[in-house]
């Protein structure tokens, strides 16, 4: 696995952890919003990488 793929895997793991924390909070709206922003950023990164490899 390349270093870049390992970095993305670590970021995805952290995003999942963030999502679980947000889901466990009673008033988790700020945490949910931050998690959604993170997921969007990861999605943008992965689509950019796919375009570069094509």
The first five atom37 places (N, CA, C, CB, O) and aatype in JSON, in Angstrom:
{
  "aatype": [20, 20, 20, 20, 20, 20, 20, 20, 20, 20, 20, 20, 20, 20, 20, 20, 20, 20, 20, 20, 20, 20, 20, 20, 20, 20, 20, 20, 20, 20, 20, 20, 20, 20, 20, 20, 20, 20, 20, 20, 20, 20, 20, 20, 20, 20, 20, 20, 20, 20, 20, 20, 20, 20],
  "atom_mask": [
    [1, 1, 1, 1, 1],
    [1, 1, 1, 1, 1],
    [1, 1, 1, 1, 1],
    [1, 1, 1, 1, 1],
    [1, 1, 1, 1, 1],
    [1, 1, 1, 1, 1],
    [1, 1, 1, 1, 1],
    [1, 1, 1, 1, 1],
    [1, 1, 1, 1, 1],
    [1, 1, 1, 1, 1],
    [1, 1, 1, 1, 1],
    [1, 1, 1, 1, 1],
    [1, 1, 1, 1, 1],
    [1, 1, 1, 1, 1],
    [1, 1, 1, 1, 1],
    [1, 1, 1, 1, 1],
    [1, 1, 1, 1, 1],
    [1, 1, 1, 1, 1],
    [1, 1, 1, 1, 1],
    [1, 1, 1, 1, 1],
    [1, 1, 1, 1, 1],
    [1, 1, 1, 1, 1],
    [1, 1, 1, 1, 1],
    [1, 1, 1, 1, 1],
    [1, 1, 1, 1, 1],
    [1, 1, 1, 1, 1],
    [1, 1, 1, 1, 1],
    [1, 1, 1, 1, 1],
    [1, 1, 1, 1, 1],
    [1, 1, 1, 1, 1],
    [1, 1, 1, 1, 1],
    [1, 1, 1, 1, 1],
    [1, 1, 1, 1, 1],
    [1, 1, 1, 1, 1],
    [1, 1, 1, 1, 1],
    [1, 1, 1, 1, 1],
    [1, 1, 1, 1, 1],
    [1, 1, 1, 1, 1],
    [1, 1, 1, 1, 1],
    [1, 1, 1, 1, 1],
    [1, 1, 1, 1, 1],
    [1, 1, 1, 1, 1],
    [1, 1, 1, 1, 1],
    [1, 1, 1, 1, 1],
    [1, 1, 1, 1, 1],
    [1, 1, 1, 1, 1],
    [1, 1, 1, 1, 1],
    [1, 1, 1, 1, 1],
    [1, 1, 1, 1, 1],
    [1, 1, 1, 1, 1],
    [1, 1, 1, 1, 1],
    [1, 1, 1, 1, 1],
    [1, 1, 1, 1, 1],
    [1, 1, 1, 1, 1]
  ],
  "atom_positions": [
    [[0.84, -1.18, 0.0], [0.0, 0.0, 0.0], [0.88, 1.25, 0.0], [-0.95, 0.0, 1.21], [1.88, 1.31, 0.71]],
    [[0.5, 2.21, -0.78], [1.29, 3.44, -0.82], [1.04, 4.27, 0.44], [0.95, 4.26, -2.08], [0.05, 4.06, 1.15]],
    [[1.92, 5.18, 0.7], [1.79, 6.05, 1.87], [0.52, 6.87, 1.79], [3.01, 6.97, 2.0], [-0.13, 7.13, 2.81]],
    [[0.16, 7.28, 0.58], [-1.04, 8.08, 0.4], [-2.29, 7.28, 0.76], [-1.14, 8.59, -1.03], [-3.21, 7.8, 1.4]],
    [[-2.33, 6.02, 0.35], [-3.47, 5.17, 0.66], [-3.57, 4.92, 2.16], [-3.37, 3.83, -0.1], [-4.66, 4.88, 2.72]],
    [[-2.43, 4.75, 2.82], [-2.43, 4.56, 4.27], [-2.96, 5.8, 4.98], [-1.02, 4.23, 4.77], [-3.67, 5.71, 5.98]],
    [[-2.6, 6.97, 4.45], [-3.08, 8.22, 5.03], [-4.6, 8.32, 4.89], [-2.4, 9.44, 4.36], [-5.29, 8.69, 5.84]],
    [[-5.11, 7.99, 3.72], [-6.56, 8.03, 3.5], [-7.27, 7.04, 4.41], [-6.9, 7.74, 2.03], [-8.32, 7.35, 4.97]],
    [[-6.7, 5.85, 4.56], [-7.3, 4.85, 5.44], [-7.37, 5.37, 6.88], [-6.49, 3.53, 5.39], [-8.38, 5.18, 7.56]],
    [[-6.31, 6.02, 7.34], [-6.3, 6.58, 8.69], [-7.34, 7.69, 8.83], [-4.9, 7.13, 9.04], [-8.01, 7.79, 9.86]],
    [[-7.49, 8.51, 7.79], [-8.48, 9.59, 7.83], [-9.89, 9.02, 7.85], [-8.3, 10.52, 6.63], [-10.76, 9.54, 8.56]],
    [[-10.12, 7.96, 7.09], [-11.44, 7.33, 7.1], [-11.76, 6.74, 8.46], [-11.52, 6.25, 6.02], [-12.88, 6.85, 8.96]],
    [[-10.77, 6.1, 9.06], [-10.98, 5.56, 10.41], [-11.35, 6.67, 11.38], [-9.72, 4.83, 10.9], [-12.27, 6.51, 12.18]],
    [[-10.63, 7.78, 11.31], [-10.92, 8.9, 12.21], [-12.31, 9.46, 11.95], [-9.87, 10.0, 12.05], [-13.01, 9.83, 12.89]],
    [[-12.72, 9.52, 10.69], [-14.06, 10.0, 10.36], [-15.13, 9.08, 10.93], [-14.22, 10.14, 8.84], [-16.16, 9.55, 11.41]],
    [[-14.89, 7.78, 10.87], [-15.85, 6.82, 11.44], [-15.94, 7.02, 12.95], [-15.43, 5.36, 11.11], [-17.03, 7.0, 13.52]],
    [[-14.8, 7.2, 13.59], [-14.8, 7.44, 15.04], [-15.56, 8.72, 15.36], [-13.35, 7.52, 15.58], [-16.36, 8.75, 16.3]],
    [[-15.32, 9.77, 14.58], [-16.04, 11.03, 14.77], [-17.55, 10.82, 14.63], [-15.56, 12.09, 13.77], [-18.34, 11.37, 15.4]],
    [[-17.92, 10.04, 13.65], [-19.35, 9.78, 13.4], [-19.96, 9.01, 14.57], [-19.53, 8.99, 12.08], [-21.08, 9.31, 14.98]],
    [[-19.26, 8.03, 15.09], [-19.76, 7.27, 16.24], [-19.91, 8.17, 17.47], [-18.83, 6.1, 16.56], [-20.89, 8.07, 18.21]],
    [[-18.94, 9.04, 17.68], [-19.02, 9.98, 18.81], [-20.22, 10.9, 18.63], [-17.72, 10.8, 18.94], [-20.98, 11.12, 19.57]],
    [[-20.39, 11.43, 17.42], [-21.51, 12.34, 17.16], [-22.84, 11.63, 17.38], [-21.44, 12.88, 15.72], [-23.78, 12.22, 17.93]],
    [[-22.94, 10.38, 16.97], [-24.18, 9.63, 17.14], [-24.47, 9.34, 18.6], [-24.11, 8.32, 16.35], [-25.63, 9.19, 18.99]],
    [[-23.43, 9.25, 19.41], [-23.62, 8.91, 20.82], [-23.97, 10.13, 21.68], [-22.38, 8.25, 21.36], [-24.39, 9.97, 22.83]],
    [[-23.8, 11.31, 21.14], [-24.09, 12.52, 21.91], [-25.58, 12.81, 21.89], [-23.31, 13.72, 21.36], [-26.25, 12.62, 20.87]],
    [[-26.1, 13.27, 23.01], [-27.52, 13.65, 23.06], [-27.78, 14.88, 22.2], [-27.97, 13.9, 24.5], [-28.72, 14.91, 21.4]],
    [[-26.94, 15.89, 22.38], [-27.06, 17.11, 21.59], [-25.84, 17.19, 20.69], [-27.2, 18.38, 22.5], [-24.95, 18.01, 20.92]],
    [[-25.79, 16.35, 19.69], [-24.59, 16.21, 18.88], [-24.58, 16.99, 17.59], [-24.38, 14.8, 18.58], [-23.8, 16.68, 16.69]],
    [[-25.45, 18.0, 17.47], [-25.53, 18.72, 16.2], [-24.18, 19.31, 15.76], [-26.55, 19.82, 16.3], [-23.79, 19.1, 14.61]],
    [[-23.45, 20.03, 16.61], [-22.14, 20.56, 16.16], [-21.18, 19.44, 15.75], [-21.51, 21.4, 17.26], [-20.46, 19.57, 14.76]],
    [[-21.18, 18.36, 16.51], [-20.28, 17.25, 16.17], [-20.71, 16.6, 14.86], [-20.27, 16.2, 17.3], [-19.86, 16.23, 14.05]],
    [[-22.01, 16.46, 14.65], [-22.51, 15.87, 13.39], [-22.11, 16.74, 12.21], [-24.04, 15.71, 13.43], [-21.68, 16.23, 11.18]],
    [[-22.26, 18.05, 12.36], [-21.9, 18.96, 11.26], [-20.41, 18.87, 10.95], [-22.28, 20.4, 11.61], [-20.02, 18.86, 9.79]],
    [[-19.58, 18.81, 11.98], [-18.14, 18.69, 11.77], [-17.82, 17.36, 11.09], [-17.38, 18.8, 13.11], [-16.95, 17.31, 10.22]],
    [[-18.51, 16.31, 11.48], [-18.28, 15.0, 10.86], [-18.69, 15.02, 9.4], [-19.06, 13.9, 11.62], [-17.98, 14.48, 8.55]],
    [[-19.82, 15.64, 9.09], [-20.26, 15.73, 7.7], [-19.26, 16.51, 6.86], [-21.64, 16.39, 7.61], [-18.96, 16.13, 5.73]],
    [[-18.74, 17.6, 7.41], [-17.73, 18.37, 6.68], [-16.5, 17.52, 6.4], [-17.34, 19.63, 7.47], [-15.91, 17.6, 5.32]],
    [[-16.13, 16.71, 7.38], [-14.96, 15.85, 7.21], [-15.2, 14.79, 6.14], [-14.61, 15.17, 8.53], [-14.32, 14.53, 5.32]],
    [[-16.4, 14.19, 6.14], [-16.74, 13.19, 5.12], [-16.71, 13.83, 3.73], [-18.14, 12.57, 5.4], [-16.21, 13.23, 2.78]],
    [[-17.25, 15.05, 3.62], [-17.24, 15.74, 2.32], [-15.8, 15.99, 1.86], [-18.02, 17.08, 2.4], [-15.48, 15.81, 0.69]],
    [[-14.96, 16.42, 2.78], [-13.55, 16.68, 2.43], [-12.87, 15.4, 1.97], [-12.8, 17.28, 3.64], [-12.11, 15.42, 1.01]],
    [[-13.13, 14.28, 2.65], [-12.54, 13.01, 2.25], [-13.06, 12.59, 0.88], [-12.84, 11.92, 3.29], [-12.3, 12.06, 0.06]],
    [[-14.34, 12.82, 0.62], [-14.91, 12.48, -0.68], [-14.27, 13.3, -1.79], [-16.41, 12.7, -0.68], [-14.02, 12.78, -2.88]],
    [[-14.0, 14.56, -1.52], [-13.34, 15.42, -2.49], [-11.92, 14.94, -2.76], [-13.32, 16.88, -2.01], [-11.47, 14.92, -3.9]],
    [[-11.21, 14.54, -1.7], [-9.84, 14.04, -1.86], [-9.82, 12.79, -2.71], [-9.21, 13.77, -0.49], [-8.98, 12.66, -3.61]],
    [[-10.73, 11.85, -2.44], [-10.7, 10.58, -3.17], [-11.08, 10.79, -4.63], [-11.65, 9.57, -2.52], [-10.51, 10.14, -5.51]],
    [[-12.03, 11.68, -4.92], [-12.39, 11.92, -6.32], [-11.26, 12.62, -7.06], [-13.68, 12.75, -6.41], [-11.04, 12.36, -8.24]],
    [[-10.53, 13.51, -6.37], [-9.38, 14.17, -6.99], [-8.29, 13.16, -7.31], [-8.82, 15.27, -6.08], [-7.65, 13.25, -8.36]],
    [[-8.07, 12.21, -6.42], [-7.05, 11.19, -6.65], [-7.44, 10.28, -7.81], [-6.82, 10.35, -5.38], [-6.59, 9.88, -8.6]],
    [[-8.72, 9.95, -7.93], [-9.18, 9.12, -9.03], [-8.96, 9.83, -10.36], [-10.67, 8.77, -8.86], [-8.57, 9.2, -11.35]],
    [[-9.2, 11.14, -10.39], [-9.0, 11.9, -11.61], [-7.53, 11.95, -11.99], [-9.55, 13.32, -11.45], [-7.2, 11.87, -13.18]],
    [[-6.64, 12.07, -11.02], [-5.21, 12.12, -11.3], [-4.7, 10.79, -11.83], [-4.44, 12.51, -10.04], [-3.82, 10.77, -12.7]],
    [[-5.25, 9.69, -11.33], [-4.77, 8.37, -11.76], [-5.35, 7.97, -13.11], [-5.11, 7.32, -10.72], [-4.84, 7.04, -13.75]],
    [[-6.4, 8.65, -13.56], [-7.03, 8.29, -14.84], [-6.27, 8.85, -16.02], [-8.47, 8.78, -14.89], [-6.67, 8.64, -17.17]]
  ]
}
